[in-house]
């Protein structure tokens, strides 16, 4: 079985308009939500083989909170420039080229791309917007390789987001 998890970065700050979009940090709510969601997912027995993050500060900071909660070193996070300002086709390309020994990979990135990617795998519903720090788990019990990871066998199995808990 192969599993992909999409995590949209936690809420970011717009307080310093001189910063480039790529350099925006998390705001107070983001600093609350990222560790909370990370600990919650860790408590569910998560043991991903890899964490792959956009190079944007807000996404990488979110990934660091997850790495800490999962007992992984921040240096183990794979920084992937192509996630920042990507489209669905880019994310699907990244998935299809993952290392075969990895069974579960968590991607940290941005909207609207992550909402669009999630909707490719939604069987009977539609996700209008993946909230900040939202988590979408997608599993494919039939995929033997990452290039096989595709609908209709790959489907969303869980969606979590902070407002479910606060």
mmCIF file of C-alpha atoms in Angstrom:
data_model
loop_
_atom_site.group_PDB
_atom_site.id
_atom_site.type_symbol
_atom_site.label_atom_id
_atom_site.label_comp_id
_atom_site.label_asym_id
_atom_site.label_seq_id
_atom_site.Cartn_x
_atom_site.Cartn_y
_atom_site.Cartn_z
ATOM 1 C CA UNK A 1 0.000 0.000 0.000
ATOM 2 C CA UNK A 2 1.134 3.528 -0.780
ATOM 3 C CA UNK A 3 -0.011 6.597 1.131
ATOM 4 C CA UNK A 4 0.336 10.315 0.471
ATOM 5 C CA UNK A 5 -0.589 12.983 2.966
ATOM 6 C CA UNK A 6 -1.034 16.601 1.940
ATOM 7 C CA UNK A 7 -0.571 19.207 4.677
ATOM 8 C CA UNK A 8 -1.340 22.795 3.808
ATOM 9 C CA UNK A 9 0.962 25.144 5.703
ATOM 10 C CA UNK A 10 -0.364 26.673 8.909
ATOM 11 C CA UNK A 11 -1.737 30.227 8.943
ATOM 12 C CA UNK A 12 0.866 32.741 7.858
ATOM 13 C CA UNK A 13 1.500 36.333 8.745
ATOM 14 C CA UNK A 14 0.909 39.327 6.500
ATOM 15 C CA UNK A 15 2.113 41.836 9.123
ATOM 16 C CA UNK A 16 5.376 42.679 7.323
ATOM 17 C CA UNK A 17 4.454 43.678 3.785
ATOM 18 C CA UNK A 18 8.122 44.170 2.910
ATOM 19 C CA UNK A 19 8.673 40.380 3.006
ATOM 20 C CA UNK A 20 8.553 38.354 -0.185
ATOM 21 C CA UNK A 21 5.690 35.846 -0.234
ATOM 22 C CA UNK A 22 8.241 33.024 -0.007
ATOM 23 C CA UNK A 23 9.582 34.453 3.291
ATOM 24 C CA UNK A 24 6.342 34.962 5.225
ATOM 25 C CA UNK A 25 6.411 33.291 8.680
ATOM 26 C CA UNK A 26 3.574 31.698 10.613
ATOM 27 C CA UNK A 27 1.314 34.007 12.594
ATOM 28 C CA UNK A 28 0.053 33.323 16.132
ATOM 29 C CA UNK A 29 -2.712 30.980 15.018
ATOM 30 C CA UNK A 30 -0.272 29.131 12.769
ATOM 31 C CA UNK A 31 2.183 28.730 15.650
ATOM 32 C CA UNK A 32 -0.690 27.248 17.689
ATOM 33 C CA UNK A 33 -2.169 25.015 14.974
ATOM 34 C CA UNK A 34 0.985 23.453 13.485
ATOM 35 C CA UNK A 35 2.258 21.811 16.694
ATOM 36 C CA UNK A 36 -1.282 20.815 17.682
ATOM 37 C CA UNK A 37 -2.039 19.111 14.363
ATOM 38 C CA UNK A 38 1.410 17.512 14.322
ATOM 39 C CA UNK A 39 0.937 15.997 17.776
ATOM 40 C CA UNK A 40 -2.570 14.861 16.879
ATOM 41 C CA UNK A 41 -1.365 13.063 13.747
ATOM 42 C CA UNK A 42 1.561 11.532 15.665
ATOM 43 C CA UNK A 43 -0.913 10.229 18.263
ATOM 44 C CA UNK A 44 -2.696 8.357 15.454
ATOM 45 C CA UNK A 45 0.422 6.263 14.912
ATOM 46 C CA UNK A 46 1.787 8.073 11.914
ATOM 47 C CA UNK A 47 5.202 6.811 10.816
ATOM 48 C CA UNK A 48 5.883 8.425 7.434
ATOM 49 C CA UNK A 49 8.954 7.397 5.508
ATOM 50 C CA UNK A 50 9.595 10.921 4.230
ATOM 51 C CA UNK A 51 8.548 14.523 4.780
ATOM 52 C CA UNK A 52 8.754 16.711 1.669
ATOM 53 C CA UNK A 53 8.234 20.456 1.945
ATOM 54 C CA UNK A 54 7.961 23.537 -0.156
ATOM 55 C CA UNK A 55 10.907 25.832 0.426
ATOM 56 C CA UNK A 56 8.580 28.648 1.543
ATOM 57 C CA UNK A 57 9.195 29.572 5.177
ATOM 58 C CA UNK A 58 5.591 28.979 6.294
ATOM 59 C CA UNK A 59 5.469 25.477 4.763
ATOM 60 C CA UNK A 60 8.917 24.448 5.994
ATOM 61 C CA UNK A 61 8.142 25.734 9.513
ATOM 62 C CA UNK A 62 4.940 23.669 9.497
ATOM 63 C CA UNK A 63 6.958 20.638 8.376
ATOM 64 C CA UNK A 64 9.444 21.197 11.211
ATOM 65 C CA UNK A 65 6.610 21.030 13.769
ATOM 66 C CA UNK A 66 5.501 17.714 12.264
ATOM 67 C CA UNK A 67 9.067 16.365 12.215
ATOM 68 C CA UNK A 68 9.459 17.217 15.896
ATOM 69 C CA UNK A 69 6.158 15.567 16.857
ATOM 70 C CA UNK A 70 7.096 12.477 14.844
ATOM 71 C CA UNK A 71 10.539 12.232 16.422
ATOM 72 C CA UNK A 72 12.350 13.078 13.197
ATOM 73 C CA UNK A 73 15.211 15.510 12.767
ATOM 74 C CA UNK A 74 14.365 18.725 10.870
ATOM 75 C CA UNK A 75 17.347 17.947 8.629
ATOM 76 C CA UNK A 76 15.488 14.891 7.365
ATOM 77 C CA UNK A 77 12.839 17.066 5.683
ATOM 78 C CA UNK A 78 13.301 17.005 1.910
ATOM 79 C CA UNK A 79 13.081 20.570 0.598
ATOM 80 C CA UNK A 80 11.416 20.572 -2.795
ATOM 81 C CA UNK A 81 11.371 23.902 -4.652
ATOM 82 C CA UNK A 82 8.825 22.641 -7.184
ATOM 83 C CA UNK A 83 6.079 22.467 -4.522
ATOM 84 C CA UNK A 84 6.097 26.269 -4.130
ATOM 85 C CA UNK A 85 3.818 27.878 -6.745
ATOM 86 C CA UNK A 86 3.175 24.482 -8.323
ATOM 87 C CA UNK A 87 0.147 23.037 -10.044
ATOM 88 C CA UNK A 88 -1.560 19.670 -9.703
ATOM 89 C CA UNK A 89 0.443 18.135 -12.556
ATOM 90 C CA UNK A 90 3.706 18.982 -10.778
ATOM 91 C CA UNK A 91 2.570 17.349 -7.528
ATOM 92 C CA UNK A 92 1.385 14.239 -9.405
ATOM 93 C CA UNK A 93 4.775 14.121 -11.174
ATOM 94 C CA UNK A 94 6.573 14.359 -7.821
ATOM 95 C CA UNK A 95 4.411 11.538 -6.416
ATOM 96 C CA UNK A 96 5.004 9.261 -9.391
ATOM 97 C CA UNK A 97 8.771 9.691 -9.003
ATOM 98 C CA UNK A 98 9.098 9.077 -5.256
ATOM 99 C CA UNK A 99 11.572 6.495 -3.980
ATOM 100 C CA UNK A 100 9.894 3.100 -4.180
ATOM 101 C CA UNK A 101 11.086 2.085 -0.708
ATOM 102 C CA UNK A 102 8.930 4.854 0.740
ATOM 103 C CA UNK A 103 5.403 3.747 1.591
ATOM 104 C CA UNK A 104 4.059 6.946 3.200
ATOM 105 C CA UNK A 105 5.150 10.439 2.210
ATOM 106 C CA UNK A 106 3.864 13.705 3.689
ATOM 107 C CA UNK A 107 3.908 16.791 1.458
ATOM 108 C CA UNK A 108 3.815 20.309 2.954
ATOM 109 C CA UNK A 109 2.653 23.034 0.609
ATOM 110 C CA UNK A 110 0.083 25.506 -0.548
ATOM 111 C CA UNK A 111 -3.337 26.252 -1.916
ATOM 112 C CA UNK A 112 -4.949 26.259 -4.370
ATOM 113 C CA UNK A 113 -2.732 23.386 -5.512
ATOM 114 C CA UNK A 114 -3.304 21.086 -2.526
ATOM 115 C CA UNK A 115 -7.084 21.514 -2.721
ATOM 116 C CA UNK A 116 -6.949 20.744 -6.445
ATOM 117 C CA UNK A 117 -4.781 17.662 -5.912
ATOM 118 C CA UNK A 118 -7.053 16.405 -3.131
ATOM 119 C CA UNK A 119 -10.062 16.684 -5.419
ATOM 120 C CA UNK A 120 -8.390 14.386 -7.953
ATOM 121 C CA UNK A 121 -8.662 11.640 -5.320
ATOM 122 C CA UNK A 122 -12.080 12.425 -3.853
ATOM 123 C CA UNK A 123 -14.416 9.583 -4.719
ATOM 124 C CA UNK A 124 -17.885 10.869 -3.852
ATOM 125 C CA UNK A 125 -17.445 14.435 -2.696
ATOM 126 C CA UNK A 126 -15.690 17.727 -3.389
ATOM 127 C CA UNK A 127 -13.370 19.761 -1.196
ATOM 128 C CA UNK A 128 -13.979 23.457 -1.800
ATOM 129 C CA UNK A 129 -10.958 24.600 0.215
ATOM 130 C CA UNK A 130 -8.312 22.834 2.270
ATOM 131 C CA UNK A 131 -7.981 25.077 5.340
ATOM 132 C CA UNK A 132 -4.625 26.191 6.666
ATOM 133 C CA UNK A 133 -2.895 23.335 8.478
ATOM 134 C CA UNK A 134 -5.439 20.969 6.946
ATOM 135 C CA UNK A 135 -4.357 17.356 6.515
ATOM 136 C CA UNK A 136 -5.591 15.103 3.692
ATOM 137 C CA UNK A 137 -4.680 11.414 3.795
ATOM 138 C CA UNK A 138 -4.805 9.553 0.470
ATOM 139 C CA UNK A 139 -4.249 5.794 0.278
ATOM 140 C CA UNK A 140 -3.920 3.328 -2.560
ATOM 141 C CA UNK A 141 -4.108 -0.287 -1.374
ATOM 142 C CA UNK A 142 -3.469 -1.598 -4.896
ATOM 143 C CA UNK A 143 -0.461 0.509 -5.900
ATOM 144 C CA UNK A 144 2.768 -1.431 -5.978
ATOM 145 C CA UNK A 145 4.781 1.492 -7.332
ATOM 146 C CA UNK A 146 4.377 5.247 -7.066
ATOM 147 C CA UNK A 147 3.623 5.462 -10.775
ATOM 148 C CA UNK A 148 0.587 3.223 -10.051
ATOM 149 C CA UNK A 149 -0.713 5.655 -7.395
ATOM 150 C CA UNK A 150 -3.822 7.066 -9.075
ATOM 151 C CA UNK A 151 -7.599 7.243 -8.904
ATOM 152 C CA UNK A 152 -9.855 5.328 -8.717
ATOM 153 C CA UNK A 153 -7.843 3.027 -6.423
ATOM 154 C CA UNK A 154 -6.134 5.929 -4.628
ATOM 155 C CA UNK A 155 -8.768 7.669 -2.515
ATOM 156 C CA UNK A 156 -9.026 10.145 0.339
ATOM 157 C CA UNK A 157 -9.382 8.250 3.600
ATOM 158 C CA UNK A 158 -9.264 11.120 6.133
ATOM 159 C CA UNK A 159 -9.340 14.886 6.312
ATOM 160 C CA UNK A 160 -8.387 16.785 9.463
ATOM 161 C CA UNK A 161 -8.157 20.527 10.092
ATOM 162 C CA UNK A 162 -7.708 22.698 13.172
ATOM 163 C CA UNK A 163 -11.255 24.074 13.370
ATOM 164 C CA UNK A 164 -12.526 20.528 13.945
ATOM 165 C CA UNK A 165 -10.743 20.659 17.287
ATOM 166 C CA UNK A 166 -10.838 24.326 18.343
#
